[in-house]
Every structure is written in structure tokens, then in C-alpha cells.
Coordinates of C-alpha atoms and ligand atoms in Angstrom, one line a residue:
Chain A
X1 CA -40.8 -57.9 81.3
X2 CA -38.7 -61.0 81.8
X3 CA -40.4 -61.7 85.1
X4 CA -43.8 -61.5 83.5
X5 CA -42.5 -63.9 80.8
X6 CA -41.3 -66.5 83.2
X7 CA -44.4 -66.5 85.3
X8 CA -46.6 -67.0 82.2
X9 CA -44.2 -69.6 81.1
X10 CA -44.3 -71.3 84.4
X11 CA -48.0 -71.4 84.7
X12 CA -48.1 -72.7 81.1
X13 CA -45.8 -75.4 82.2
X14 CA -47.8 -76.1 85.3
X15 CA -51.0 -76.5 83.2
X16 CA -49.1 -78.6 80.8
X17 CA -47.9 -81.0 83.5
X18 CA -50.8 -80.1 85.7
X19 CA -49.5 -81.7 88.9
X20 CA -48.9 -79.9 92.2
X21 CA -46.3 -82.4 93.2
X22 CA -44.6 -84.9 91.0
X23 CA -42.2 -87.6 92.4
X24 CA -40.5 -89.5 89.7
X25 CA -38.6 -92.7 90.2
X26 CA -37.1 -91.4 93.4
X27 CA -34.6 -93.3 95.6
X28 CA -33.0 -92.0 98.8
X29 CA -30.0 -93.6 100.4
X30 CA -28.5 -92.4 103.7
X31 CA -24.8 -93.0 104.2
X32 CA -23.9 -93.2 107.8
X33 CA -20.6 -94.4 109.4
X34 CA -21.9 -97.8 110.3
X35 CA -24.0 -98.7 107.3
X36 CA -25.9 -97.5 104.3
X37 CA -29.7 -97.3 104.6
X38 CA -32.0 -97.2 101.7
X39 CA -34.9 -95.3 102.9
X40 CA -36.9 -95.0 99.7
X41 CA -36.6 -96.8 96.4
X42 CA -38.5 -96.4 93.1
X43 CA -41.2 -94.0 94.4
X44 CA -43.4 -92.3 91.9
X45 CA -46.3 -90.2 92.9
X46 CA -48.3 -87.5 91.2
X47 CA -50.5 -85.2 93.2
X48 CA -53.0 -82.8 91.5
X49 CA -53.5 -79.3 92.8
X50 CA -56.1 -79.2 95.6
X51 CA -55.9 -82.8 96.4
X52 CA -55.7 -84.1 100.0
X53 CA -53.3 -87.1 100.0
X54 CA -52.5 -89.1 103.1
X55 CA -49.4 -91.3 103.5
X56 CA -49.4 -94.3 105.7
X57 CA -46.8 -97.0 106.4
X58 CA -44.8 -98.8 109.0
X59 CA -42.4 -96.8 111.2
X60 CA -39.1 -96.1 109.4
X61 CA -40.5 -96.7 105.9
X62 CA -39.5 -93.3 104.7
X63 CA -42.7 -91.2 105.1
X64 CA -40.9 -88.2 106.7
X65 CA -38.1 -88.6 104.1
X66 CA -40.7 -88.3 101.4
X67 CA -42.0 -85.0 102.8
X68 CA -38.5 -83.7 103.2
X69 CA -37.9 -84.4 99.5
X70 CA -41.0 -82.5 98.5
X71 CA -40.0 -79.5 100.6
X72 CA -36.4 -79.6 99.3
X73 CA -34.9 -80.1 102.7
X74 CA -33.4 -83.3 101.3
X75 CA -32.1 -84.2 97.9
X76 CA -33.0 -87.6 96.3
X77 CA -30.1 -89.9 95.6
X78 CA -31.7 -90.6 92.2
X79 CA -34.9 -89.6 90.5
X80 CA -36.7 -86.2 90.4
X81 CA -39.0 -84.2 92.5
X82 CA -41.1 -81.4 91.0
X83 CA -43.3 -78.8 92.6
X84 CA -45.7 -77.1 90.3
X85 CA -43.6 -78.3 87.4
X86 CA -40.3 -76.9 88.8
X87 CA -37.4 -79.1 89.8
X88 CA -36.9 -79.0 93.6
X89 CA -33.3 -78.1 94.2
X90 CA -33.1 -76.5 97.6
X91 CA -35.5 -75.7 100.5
X92 CA -38.8 -74.4 99.0
X93 CA -40.5 -71.3 100.3
X94 CA -43.8 -72.0 98.6
X95 CA -44.9 -74.7 101.1
X96 CA -46.1 -74.9 104.6
X97 CA -44.6 -77.5 106.9
X98 CA -46.1 -78.9 110.1
X99 CA -43.8 -81.2 112.1
X100 CA -44.7 -84.0 114.4
X101 CA -43.7 -81.9 117.4
X102 CA -45.2 -78.4 117.2
X103 CA -41.6 -76.9 117.1
X104 CA -42.7 -73.6 118.6
X105 CA -40.3 -71.0 120.0
X106 CA -40.7 -71.0 123.8
X107 CA -40.0 -67.3 124.1
X108 CA -42.8 -66.2 121.7
X109 CA -46.4 -66.0 122.4
X110 CA -48.8 -68.0 120.1
X111 CA -49.4 -64.9 118.0
X112 CA -45.7 -64.1 117.6
X113 CA -44.9 -67.8 116.8
X114 CA -47.3 -67.6 113.9
X115 CA -45.9 -64.2 112.9
X116 CA -42.4 -65.7 112.7
X117 CA -43.4 -67.0 109.2
X118 CA -44.3 -63.4 108.1
X119 CA -41.1 -61.9 109.7
X120 CA -38.8 -64.4 107.9
X121 CA -40.6 -63.8 104.6
X122 CA -40.6 -60.0 105.0
X123 CA -44.4 -59.9 104.6
X124 CA -46.0 -56.5 105.2
X125 CA -46.8 -56.1 108.9
X126 CA -50.4 -55.0 108.7
X127 CA -51.3 -57.7 106.2
X128 CA -49.6 -60.4 108.3
X129 CA -51.4 -59.2 111.5
X130 CA -54.8 -59.4 109.8
X131 CA -54.1 -62.9 108.4
X132 CA -53.0 -64.1 111.9
X133 CA -56.3 -62.8 113.3
X134 CA -58.2 -64.7 110.6
X135 CA -56.2 -67.9 111.3
X136 CA -56.6 -67.7 115.0
X137 CA -60.3 -67.4 114.7
X138 CA -60.4 -70.2 112.1
X139 CA -58.5 -72.6 114.4
X140 CA -60.3 -71.7 117.5
X141 CA -57.3 -70.2 119.3
X142 CA -59.1 -67.0 120.2
X143 CA -58.3 -66.0 123.8
X144 CA -54.9 -67.7 123.7
X145 CA -53.1 -65.3 121.3
X146 CA -50.8 -64.1 124.0
X147 CA -50.1 -67.3 125.8
X148 CA -46.6 -68.8 125.7
X149 CA -46.2 -72.4 124.3
X150 CA -45.7 -73.9 127.8
X151 CA -49.1 -72.5 128.7
X152 CA -50.9 -74.2 125.8
X153 CA -52.2 -77.7 125.6
X154 CA -50.7 -80.1 123.0
X155 CA -53.7 -79.6 120.7
X156 CA -53.4 -75.8 120.9
X157 CA -49.7 -76.0 120.2
X158 CA -50.4 -78.0 117.1
X159 CA -53.0 -75.4 116.1
X160 CA -50.4 -72.7 116.4
X161 CA -48.0 -74.7 114.3
X162 CA -50.8 -75.2 111.7
X163 CA -51.6 -71.4 111.7
X164 CA -47.9 -70.7 111.2
X165 CA -47.8 -73.1 108.2
X166 CA -50.9 -71.6 106.6
X167 CA -50.0 -67.9 107.2
X168 CA -48.5 -67.3 103.7
X169 CA -51.3 -69.2 102.0
X170 CA -48.9 -71.9 100.7
X171 CA -50.2 -73.8 97.6
X172 CA -48.9 -77.0 99.2
X173 CA -49.1 -78.0 102.9
X174 CA -46.9 -80.8 104.2
X175 CA -47.9 -82.3 107.5
X176 CA -45.8 -85.0 109.3
X177 CA -47.9 -86.8 111.9
X178 CA -49.2 -83.5 113.2
X179 CA -51.7 -85.1 115.6
X180 CA -49.6 -88.0 116.8
X181 CA -49.2 -86.6 120.3
X182 CA -52.9 -85.8 120.8
X183 CA -55.5 -87.7 122.7
X184 CA -58.2 -89.5 120.6
X185 CA -60.9 -86.9 121.2
X186 CA -58.8 -83.8 120.4
X187 CA -57.4 -85.7 117.4
X188 CA -60.9 -86.2 116.0
X189 CA -61.7 -82.5 116.6
X190 CA -58.5 -81.5 114.8
X191 CA -59.3 -83.9 111.9
X192 CA -62.7 -82.2 111.4
X193 CA -61.1 -78.8 111.6
X194 CA -58.3 -79.7 109.2
X195 CA -60.8 -81.1 106.7
X196 CA -62.8 -77.8 107.0
X197 CA -59.6 -75.7 106.6
X198 CA -58.6 -77.7 103.6
X199 CA -62.0 -77.1 102.0
X200 CA -61.8 -73.3 102.8
X201 CA -58.3 -72.8 101.6
X202 CA -58.1 -75.2 98.6
X203 CA -54.5 -76.1 99.5
X204 CA -52.9 -79.2 98.3
X205 CA -52.2 -81.3 101.4
X206 CA -49.8 -84.2 102.0
X207 CA -50.4 -85.7 105.4
X208 CA -48.3 -88.4 107.0
X209 CA -50.2 -90.3 109.7
X210 CA -50.1 -93.6 111.6
X211 CA -53.9 -93.6 112.0
X212 CA -55.7 -95.4 109.2
X213 CA -59.0 -93.8 110.2
X214 CA -57.5 -90.3 110.1
X215 CA -56.1 -91.0 106.6
X216 CA -59.3 -92.3 105.2
X217 CA -61.5 -89.6 106.8
X218 CA -59.3 -86.7 105.6
X219 CA -57.9 -87.8 102.3
X220 CA -59.1 -88.3 98.8
X221 CA -56.3 -90.7 98.2
X222 CA -54.2 -92.7 100.6
X223 CA -50.7 -93.8 99.7
X224 CA -49.8 -97.0 101.4
X225 CA -46.1 -97.7 101.7
X226 CA -44.1 -100.9 102.2
X227 CA -41.7 -101.3 105.0
X228 CA -38.1 -100.2 104.5
X229 CA -36.9 -99.7 101.9
X230 CA -40.1 -97.9 101.3
X231 CA -41.9 -97.8 98.1
X232 CA -45.6 -97.3 97.2
X233 CA -47.5 -100.5 97.8
X234 CA -50.8 -99.1 96.6
X235 CA -52.7 -95.9 96.2
X236 CA -56.2 -96.2 97.6
X237 CA -58.9 -93.9 96.2
X238 CA -61.3 -92.9 98.9
X239 CA -64.8 -92.7 97.4
X240 CA -66.5 -90.7 100.2
X241 CA -68.5 -87.5 99.6
X242 CA -66.8 -84.2 99.8
X243 CA -69.0 -83.2 102.8
X244 CA -67.9 -85.6 105.5
X245 CA -69.6 -85.7 108.8
X246 CA -67.3 -87.5 111.2
X247 CA -69.8 -90.0 112.7
X248 CA -71.5 -90.8 109.4
X249 CA -68.2 -91.2 107.7
X250 CA -67.0 -93.7 110.3
X251 CA -70.0 -95.9 109.7
X252 CA -70.0 -95.6 105.9
X253 CA -69.4 -98.8 104.0
X254 CA -66.8 -97.1 101.8
X255 CA -64.9 -96.1 105.0
X256 CA -64.9 -99.7 106.1
X257 CA -63.7 -100.9 102.7
X258 CA -60.9 -98.4 102.5
X259 CA -59.6 -98.9 106.0
X260 CA -59.9 -102.7 105.6
X261 CA -57.9 -102.6 102.4
X262 CA -55.2 -100.4 104.0
X263 CA -55.0 -102.6 107.1
X264 CA -54.6 -105.7 104.8
X265 CA -51.8 -104.0 103.0
X266 CA -50.0 -102.9 106.1
X267 CA -50.2 -106.4 107.4
X268 CA -49.9 -107.8 110.9
X269 CA -47.8 -104.9 112.2
X270 CA -50.7 -102.5 112.2
X271 CA -53.6 -104.9 112.9
X272 CA -51.9 -105.6 116.2
X273 CA -52.1 -101.9 117.1
Chain B
X1 CA -23.7 -57.2 125.7
X2 CA -23.8 -54.3 123.2
X3 CA -24.5 -56.7 120.4
X4 CA -27.6 -57.8 122.1
X5 CA -29.5 -54.6 121.4
X6 CA -30.0 -55.8 117.8
X7 CA -31.0 -59.3 119.1
X8 CA -34.7 -59.6 119.5
X9 CA -36.1 -59.3 123.0
X10 CA -38.9 -61.5 124.1
X11 CA -42.2 -59.6 124.6
X12 CA -42.6 -58.4 128.1
X13 CA -46.0 -57.0 128.0
X14 CA -48.6 -58.8 130.1
X15 CA -51.1 -60.9 128.2
X16 CA -53.7 -58.4 126.8
X17 CA -56.6 -60.8 127.2
X18 CA -55.5 -61.5 130.8
X19 CA -57.0 -65.0 130.2
X20 CA -56.1 -68.2 132.0
X21 CA -52.4 -67.5 131.5
X22 CA -52.4 -64.5 133.7
X23 CA -52.6 -66.5 136.9
X24 CA -49.8 -68.8 135.8
X25 CA -47.3 -66.5 134.2
X26 CA -47.4 -63.0 135.5
X27 CA -45.8 -60.8 132.8
X28 CA -43.9 -57.6 133.0
X29 CA -40.8 -56.4 134.8
X30 CA -42.7 -55.6 138.1
X31 CA -44.0 -59.1 138.4
X32 CA -40.5 -60.5 137.5
X33 CA -39.0 -58.4 140.4
X34 CA -41.7 -59.6 142.7
X35 CA -41.0 -63.3 141.9
X36 CA -37.3 -62.6 142.2
X37 CA -37.8 -61.1 145.7
X38 CA -40.0 -64.1 146.7
X39 CA -37.2 -66.5 145.7
X40 CA -34.4 -64.6 147.5
X41 CA -35.7 -64.3 151.0
X42 CA -34.7 -67.9 151.9
X43 CA -31.0 -67.6 151.1
X44 CA -31.1 -64.2 152.9
X45 CA -32.4 -65.9 156.0
X46 CA -29.7 -68.6 155.9
X47 CA -27.1 -65.8 155.6
X48 CA -28.6 -64.1 158.7
X49 CA -28.5 -67.4 160.6
X50 CA -24.8 -67.8 159.8
X51 CA -24.1 -64.3 161.0
X52 CA -25.9 -65.1 164.3
X53 CA -23.8 -68.3 164.7
X54 CA -20.6 -66.4 164.0
X55 CA -21.6 -63.8 166.6
X56 CA -22.5 -66.4 169.2
X57 CA -19.2 -68.3 168.7
X58 CA -17.2 -65.1 169.3
X59 CA -19.4 -63.8 172.1
X60 CA -19.1 -67.1 174.0
X61 CA -15.3 -66.9 173.6
X62 CA -15.2 -70.3 172.0
X63 CA -12.2 -69.2 169.8
X64 CA -9.5 -66.6 170.4
X65 CA -10.4 -63.2 169.1
X66 CA -7.1 -62.9 167.1
X67 CA -8.1 -66.1 165.2
X68 CA -11.7 -65.2 164.6
X69 CA -12.8 -61.6 165.2
X70 CA -16.4 -60.9 166.2
X71 CA -18.8 -59.5 163.6
X72 CA -18.8 -56.2 165.6
X73 CA -15.0 -55.8 165.5
X74 CA -15.0 -56.6 161.7
X75 CA -17.7 -54.0 161.1
X76 CA -15.8 -51.5 163.2
X77 CA -12.7 -52.0 161.1
X78 CA -14.6 -51.1 158.0
X79 CA -16.4 -48.2 159.6
X80 CA -13.1 -46.8 160.9
X81 CA -11.6 -46.5 157.4
X82 CA -14.6 -46.4 155.0
X83 CA -12.5 -44.6 152.4
X84 CA -9.8 -47.2 152.4
X85 CA -12.2 -50.1 151.9
X86 CA -14.3 -48.2 149.4
X87 CA -11.2 -47.5 147.3
X88 CA -10.0 -51.1 147.2
X89 CA -13.4 -52.5 146.7
X90 CA -13.9 -50.2 143.8
X91 CA -10.6 -51.3 142.2
X92 CA -11.6 -55.0 142.5
X93 CA -15.1 -54.3 141.3
X94 CA -13.7 -52.4 138.3
X95 CA -11.3 -55.2 137.3
X96 CA -14.0 -57.9 137.8
X97 CA -16.7 -56.1 135.8
X98 CA -14.4 -55.2 133.0
X99 CA -13.0 -58.7 132.9
X100 CA -16.5 -60.2 133.0
X101 CA -17.7 -57.9 130.2
X102 CA -14.7 -58.7 128.0
X103 CA -15.2 -62.4 128.7
X104 CA -18.9 -62.1 127.6
X105 CA -18.1 -60.4 124.3
X106 CA -15.1 -62.6 123.4
X107 CA -16.8 -65.8 124.7
X108 CA -20.0 -65.3 122.9
X109 CA -18.3 -64.3 119.7
X110 CA -16.0 -67.3 119.7
X111 CA -18.9 -69.6 120.5
X112 CA -20.8 -68.3 117.5
X113 CA -17.8 -68.8 115.2
X114 CA -17.2 -72.3 116.6
X115 CA -20.8 -73.3 116.1
X116 CA -20.8 -72.1 112.5
X117 CA -17.4 -73.5 111.6
X118 CA -16.5 -77.0 112.6
X119 CA -13.0 -76.4 111.5
X120 CA -12.6 -73.5 113.8
X121 CA -14.2 -75.5 116.6
X122 CA -11.9 -78.4 116.2
X123 CA -8.8 -76.2 116.2
X124 CA -9.9 -73.9 118.9
X125 CA -11.3 -76.4 121.4
X126 CA -7.9 -77.8 122.6
X127 CA -6.5 -74.3 123.0
X128 CA -9.6 -73.3 125.0
X129 CA -9.2 -76.4 127.2
X130 CA -5.6 -75.7 127.7
X131 CA -6.3 -72.1 128.7
X132 CA -8.9 -73.4 131.2
X133 CA -6.8 -76.1 132.9
X134 CA -3.6 -74.1 133.3
X135 CA -3.7 -72.8 136.9
X136 CA -4.3 -69.1 136.7
X137 CA -2.2 -68.4 139.8
X138 CA 0.7 -70.0 138.0
X139 CA 0.5 -67.8 134.9
X140 CA -0.6 -64.6 136.6
X141 CA 3.0 -63.6 137.4
X142 CA 3.7 -63.8 133.7
X143 CA 1.0 -61.3 133.0
X144 CA 2.5 -59.0 135.6
X145 CA 5.9 -59.3 133.8
X146 CA 4.2 -58.5 130.5
X147 CA 1.7 -55.9 131.5
X148 CA 3.1 -54.3 134.6
X149 CA 1.5 -53.7 138.0
X150 CA -1.5 -51.8 136.7
X151 CA -5.1 -53.1 136.4
X152 CA -4.6 -54.9 133.1
X153 CA -3.0 -58.1 134.3
X154 CA -5.9 -58.5 136.8
X155 CA -8.4 -57.9 134.1
X156 CA -6.7 -60.5 131.9
X157 CA -6.8 -63.1 134.6
X158 CA -10.5 -62.4 135.3
X159 CA -11.2 -62.7 131.5
X160 CA -9.3 -66.0 131.4
X161 CA -11.3 -67.4 134.3
X162 CA -14.7 -66.2 133.1
X163 CA -14.3 -66.9 129.4
X164 CA -14.5 -70.7 129.5
X165 CA -17.9 -71.3 131.1
X166 CA -19.4 -68.7 128.7
X167 CA -18.0 -70.3 125.6
X168 CA -19.0 -73.8 126.6
X169 CA -22.5 -72.8 127.6
X170 CA -23.1 -70.7 124.5
X171 CA -21.9 -73.5 122.2
X172 CA -24.0 -76.1 124.0
X173 CA -27.0 -73.8 123.9
X174 CA -26.7 -73.1 120.2
X175 CA -26.2 -76.7 119.4
X176 CA -29.2 -77.9 121.5
X177 CA -31.6 -76.3 119.1
X178 CA -34.1 -78.7 117.6
X179 CA -33.0 -79.5 114.1
X180 CA -36.6 -79.3 112.9
X181 CA -36.6 -75.7 114.0
X182 CA -33.8 -75.0 111.7
X183 CA -35.5 -76.9 108.8
X184 CA -38.6 -75.0 109.5
X185 CA -36.6 -71.8 109.2
X186 CA -35.3 -73.0 105.8
X187 CA -38.8 -73.6 104.5
X188 CA -39.6 -70.0 105.5
X189 CA -36.8 -68.8 103.3
X190 CA -34.8 -67.4 106.2
X191 CA -31.1 -66.7 105.7
X192 CA -28.4 -67.7 108.2
X193 CA -28.4 -64.3 109.8
X194 CA -32.2 -64.3 110.3
X195 CA -32.1 -67.8 111.7
X196 CA -29.4 -66.8 114.1
X197 CA -31.1 -63.7 115.3
X198 CA -34.6 -65.1 115.6
X199 CA -34.0 -68.7 116.5
X200 CA -30.5 -69.9 117.4
X201 CA -29.4 -67.1 119.7
X202 CA -32.6 -66.7 121.7
X203 CA -32.7 -70.5 122.0
X204 CA -29.2 -70.4 123.5
X205 CA -30.0 -67.7 126.1
X206 CA -31.0 -70.1 128.9
X207 CA -27.7 -72.0 128.6
X208 CA -25.8 -68.7 128.2
X209 CA -27.2 -67.4 131.4
X210 CA -26.2 -70.6 133.2
X211 CA -22.7 -70.0 132.0
X212 CA -22.8 -66.3 132.9
X213 CA -23.7 -67.2 136.5
X214 CA -20.6 -69.4 136.9
X215 CA -18.5 -66.9 135.0
X216 CA -19.6 -64.0 137.3
X217 CA -18.2 -65.7 140.3
X218 CA -15.1 -66.8 138.4
X219 CA -14.4 -63.2 137.4
X220 CA -14.2 -62.1 141.0
X221 CA -11.8 -64.9 141.8
X222 CA -9.7 -64.0 138.8
X223 CA -9.4 -60.4 139.7
X224 CA -8.3 -61.3 143.3
X225 CA -5.9 -63.9 142.1
X226 CA -4.3 -61.2 139.9
X227 CA -4.0 -58.9 142.9
X228 CA -2.4 -61.6 145.0
X229 CA 0.4 -62.0 142.6
X230 CA 1.3 -58.4 142.5
X231 CA -0.7 -55.3 143.3
X232 CA -0.7 -52.2 145.5
X233 CA -4.5 -51.8 145.6
X234 CA -7.6 -54.0 145.5
X235 CA -9.2 -56.4 147.9
X236 CA -6.6 -59.1 147.2
X237 CA -3.9 -56.6 148.2
X238 CA -5.9 -55.7 151.4
X239 CA -6.3 -59.4 152.3
X240 CA -2.6 -60.1 151.7
X241 CA -1.5 -57.1 153.8
X242 CA -3.8 -58.0 156.6
X243 CA -2.6 -61.6 156.6
X244 CA 1.0 -60.4 156.8
X245 CA 0.2 -58.2 159.8
X246 CA -2.0 -60.9 161.5
X247 CA -4.8 -58.3 161.3
X248 CA -7.7 -60.8 161.3
X249 CA -10.5 -58.2 161.5
X250 CA -9.3 -56.5 158.3
X251 CA -8.7 -59.9 156.7
X252 CA -12.3 -60.9 157.5
X253 CA -13.6 -57.6 156.3
X254 CA -11.8 -58.1 153.0
X255 CA -13.0 -61.6 152.6
X256 CA -16.6 -60.7 153.3
X257 CA -16.6 -57.7 151.0
X258 CA -15.0 -59.9 148.3
X259 CA -17.7 -62.6 148.7
X260 CA -20.4 -60.0 148.7
X261 CA -19.0 -58.7 145.5
X262 CA -19.3 -62.2 143.9
X263 CA -22.8 -62.7 145.2
X264 CA -23.9 -59.3 144.0
X265 CA -22.6 -59.9 140.5
X266 CA -24.3 -63.3 140.5
X267 CA -27.6 -61.8 141.7
X268 CA -27.4 -59.1 139.0
X269 CA -27.0 -61.8 136.3
X270 CA -29.9 -63.8 137.8
X271 CA -32.0 -60.6 137.9
X272 CA -31.2 -60.0 134.2
X273 CA -32.2 -63.6 133.5
X274 CA -35.6 -63.1 135.1
X275 CA -36.1 -60.0 133.0
X276 CA -34.8 -61.3 129.7
X277 CA -36.2 -64.8 129.9
X278 CA -39.7 -64.6 131.5
X279 CA -40.8 -67.8 129.9
X280 CA -37.9 -69.6 131.5
X281 CA -38.6 -68.2 135.0
X282 CA -42.3 -69.3 134.7
X283 CA -41.3 -72.8 133.8
X284 CA -39.1 -72.9 136.9
X285 CA -42.0 -71.9 139.2
X286 CA -44.1 -74.6 137.5
X287 CA -41.5 -77.1 138.3
X288 CA -41.3 -76.1 142.0
X289 CA -45.0 -76.3 142.5
X290 CA -45.1 -79.8 141.1
X291 CA -42.3 -81.1 143.2
X292 CA -43.8 -79.7 146.4
Ligands
ATP1 N1 -30.5 -88.2 108.3 C1 -30.6 -89.5 108.3 N2 -29.4 -90.3 108.3 C2 -29.4 -91.6 108.2 N3 -30.6 -92.3 108.2 C3 -31.7 -91.7 108.1 C4 -31.8 -90.2 108.2 N4 -33.1 -89.9 108.2 C5 -33.8 -91.0 108.1 N5 -33.0 -92.1 108.0 C6 -33.4 -93.5 107.9 O1 -34.3 -93.6 106.9 C7 -35.4 -94.4 107.2 C8 -36.7 -93.7 107.0 O2 -36.8 -92.6 107.9 P1 -38.1 -91.7 108.0 O3 -37.8 -90.8 109.1 O4 -38.4 -91.2 106.7 O5 -39.2 -92.8 108.5 P2 -40.7 -92.6 108.8 O6 -41.5 -93.4 107.9 O7 -41.0 -91.1 108.9 O8 -40.8 -93.2 110.2 P3 -41.8 -92.8 111.5 O9 -43.1 -93.3 111.1 O10 -41.2 -93.6 112.6 O11 -41.7 -91.3 111.6 C9 -35.2 -94.9 108.6 O12 -34.7 -96.2 108.6 C10 -34.1 -94.0 109.2 O13 -33.3 -94.7 110.0
MG2 MG1 -41.5 -89.8 110.5

């Protein structure tokens, strides 16, 4: 009875506020022995359900910190973070997290690495197995289910990490430079796949990346951050069609406009790259 | 090791698809044994060579027989009194294995407590270090005074010797875990017990096994040191007696059996490692092929 009430209330709240992720006037300060570091200051972002938002910015500007705030792995020094209208207080289970390094367990095969998510959450076995099969097929890992991480290429490892993050159908997917370690070609393939997966699942995605092209190809909006202490410099709306062919998108005038604008904002540091 | 039955074991079944991975990482216990055998023939050959040199030195009369007996004489001594040697070997084996087992249980448990409680770690570490640096031969007589001439003082010395490498390696292993892995675990809603069982402990196993290998050899030394100080049975006693009687063949026999015991325990641990950590073993073979 009470449970039913809270859920209806929550969904009412969610529709009232509407946002999947709300970051409100957030600042993060790290206190270390030597000095205090302000990683983020005055960050306010609002992300609607189903959006694909990319975050770009110089190294050390607080992008990873931002994702950790949303997942509840880190508490803001001031300000508020809300996920589906709820205040984020501790680590959140209703997200999927993909780290820069795949962070796979060496002793588990690809399939069992993905299943870790289900085991930790106590999901019914049969249901989890079926979902793993779906995800493996979706990410093109078929034939490598029983390989150990050290037998997989970097791209495959990232796919496994992605499957693991998607297993429980999280409403919000957080990705921290997931393709940073991949070669350019594999990276493009993964971009196309991620875009397709996002469209199939309808998940809200927050993607941190160093690649401006990746950000613009994948996202509906790109958050450009200033160097440390990081804050939002500008939010770029990417006015590209929902159906994005990789080659065509690269040569679209809108693509050139968006990447150009981001490059200008990021300044000399990234133009030199 | 009893606690380990609840700890998850890595999957040992061979890849079902038998895809590309099959050639690189043969799965299963049989394949593990095969790889183990392939890696052990070299040291076995070196041992054989040493035996041959020993035999040549004695056969050519390069040293006096009462200083270095020939392999044949040494073997004869053992064959003349098989019951005698079997009994004393059994005693030392018993002390060693019991000491080793206790050291594993106590060592791993203290390591876990130390990793989860910095306060305990800070207060326990100096004590541990103290227990490690104090010469065991110097405190062994004290244990004899406390515990008598039976097996227990020997077991205690063996535990003391084997304990330290196990604690250090387990602590190192559990701390070496990628912090992101722990954060990931938190986003999966896992509690501390689940994180320990599925992530922290398995991740520490390669380190733990490194420590176990050192500890295995230490346990033998510990048991024999205990016997040196005061015993009427065991290999340490045999060696001491033979030394007093200038009976070098028996002395040699005791030494060799003792070394074999240490090596055997080491090999058992290594074998276990091959079976428990197949992914680790496969990485090792990868490394050797690239350095060749
Ligand atoms: N746990 C911490 N303790 C102290 N300082 C930290 C901590 N985590 C991050 N910082 C600091 O906060 C700043 C932002 O870090 P963050 O990891 O968010 O950067 P980033 O934008 O993800 O950088 P990169 O692109 O290189 O990954 C950095 O200056 C970093 O030194
Ligand atoms: Mg980062």
C-alpha cells in the first residue's frame, strides 16, 4: 500500500520536474594534505529522459567528478544532484557505469563478467542469462562469451563493460571516456553501435569524451566545460537528424558548425591535438 | 582453507565455443596438469645433473667419504632403516603441514581484518613486524619451556615463520584492487560481504599464492628449528643426532629428505595455483612466449 503510494508519488514528482538528471549549483572541493582543489564550481545542468548528452573539456576540469556526482559515488561540497527527482545521497543502483578502463574481473569470462551485475543485484538467473544473450548479440560479442578478458581485444573488453552496464536496463547510463583506449577505426564502429544501442534502449546517456567528433556524432547536446575549476562554458545543441549515418554526418554542415564551435570554446589546448 | 569453499571459484570448464581462445588458453584441470608437467621437467633435469655431479665427486675420491658420503651410501642408510626415516619424516611433515594450515587461516583472517580496519592495521603491523624479525631459534626454547617437548612448540614455530609472508601478501593483494572496481561494485548495490567475496578476495588470490609459496618453505624450516631446540623425534632430531655421531650418511639423508619435503609442499601450492587461477597461468605462458 505504502510502496504503491510512494511510487506513484515519485513518478508524479518525476513528471512534475521532468528531468532525468538535475545538477543544481554544484561545487566540489577536494581537500588533500598539500592543498585544496576546487574541481567544480557553480555547475547547473538539466538532462531530460532519453537524452544523449556528451561532456567535453580539458583534462582535469572535473568531467569524471561530474559523473561520480550523478552516480552518488561522490557528494557535492555544495549544491544538489537529483536523479529522477530524487536527491542523490549515496551510490545509486539505478544507473549503469562504464569506466575509462573496462574494469573487468580477470578470472571471469566475458559472460560471467556481464553476469556480475545480475549476481550483485540478485536478479533471477534465467532472466539474467537471457538478457546477457541479447546483449552479447547486440554488441557483436557472439563467439567470445567464454573468453577471459586477457584474450579479448580492447574494443571487445569495452563492449563487455558496456553489456555489464546495460544488463539491468538502467534508466541512466554514465560513460567515462569509454573508447579512449581504442584505435580510431574501432572507435568509429563503437560510436555507431552505441548510437544504435541508445536508440534501441531509450536510455538517458551521459558520455564524457575527449573526442569532439565523437561528442557531436553521438549527442543531442554537448556540454563544454572550462578548465579547472570546471564549470559549464556552453551547452551546444546538435541539430543533426536522429538517423545518423557516420560518413554523411561527418560531412554535414551542422557537424562542422558544432565541432567548430566546441573547438573554439576549448581554445588552443584542443586545436593543437 | 575451509573458508574458501564459500568463496567463489573461477570457472574451470573449457570454452564451450572452442573458439580462438582454445588454442591460447586450454581450460580444465587436465590441461592445467599438462602445462604444469611441461614447466617442471627443466628443474627436474637440473636436479638430476646435481645428483650426477655429487656422484662423480665421491666416485673420483675428490673428498673424504666421512665428509661427503656418496649418493649410494646415503641411499643405503635410508633403505637400511626405512621405518626409522619414515617415522621421523612423518613427524616433521605433520608439524609442517599443521603449522602451515594454521598460518594460512590466521594469516588470511588477520589480513582481512587489517584491510577493513585501518586502526587494527596500524596497531597490529608493528607487532607483526616484531614477531617476524625476532630470530625464531632464539625464542624456540621459550616455547619448549611453555609447551613441553611435544609437537606443539614445533608447530608454533612453523606458524610464526609462515604467518608473515601470508599476511603481507594478502594485505597487498586486497589493497591492489582497482578502486574503480570497488566503485563499480557500489553502483551495483553490492554490500561489503558481496564485494569481498566476488571481487576483493579473488583479486587477492595471485598475491596470496605468491605468499603461500614463500610460507610453505618457511614452515618446514620452522618445524626443523623447533626440533633442533628440543625434540626426541623428527628430521631435526635425526640431523642433530647424526651430527653428534659424525654419521654423515644419515645427516645427508636427513637433509635431503627435509629439502624434498619443502620442495614437495612448494610444488603442491604451485599445483593448487595452477588449478585455482587458470587465467593467471595462461598469462604467464603468454609472457614466456613473448620474451623468447
Ligand atoms: N579523490 C580526489 N582527491 C583529490 N583531488 C581529486 C580527486 N579526484 C579528482 N581530483 C581533482 O579534481 C580535478 C578534476 O578531476 P577529474 O578526474 O574529474 O578530471 P577529468 O575532467 O575527468 O580529467 P580527465 O579528462 O583527465 O579524466 C583534478 O584536478 C583532480 O586532481
Ligand atoms: Mg576523467
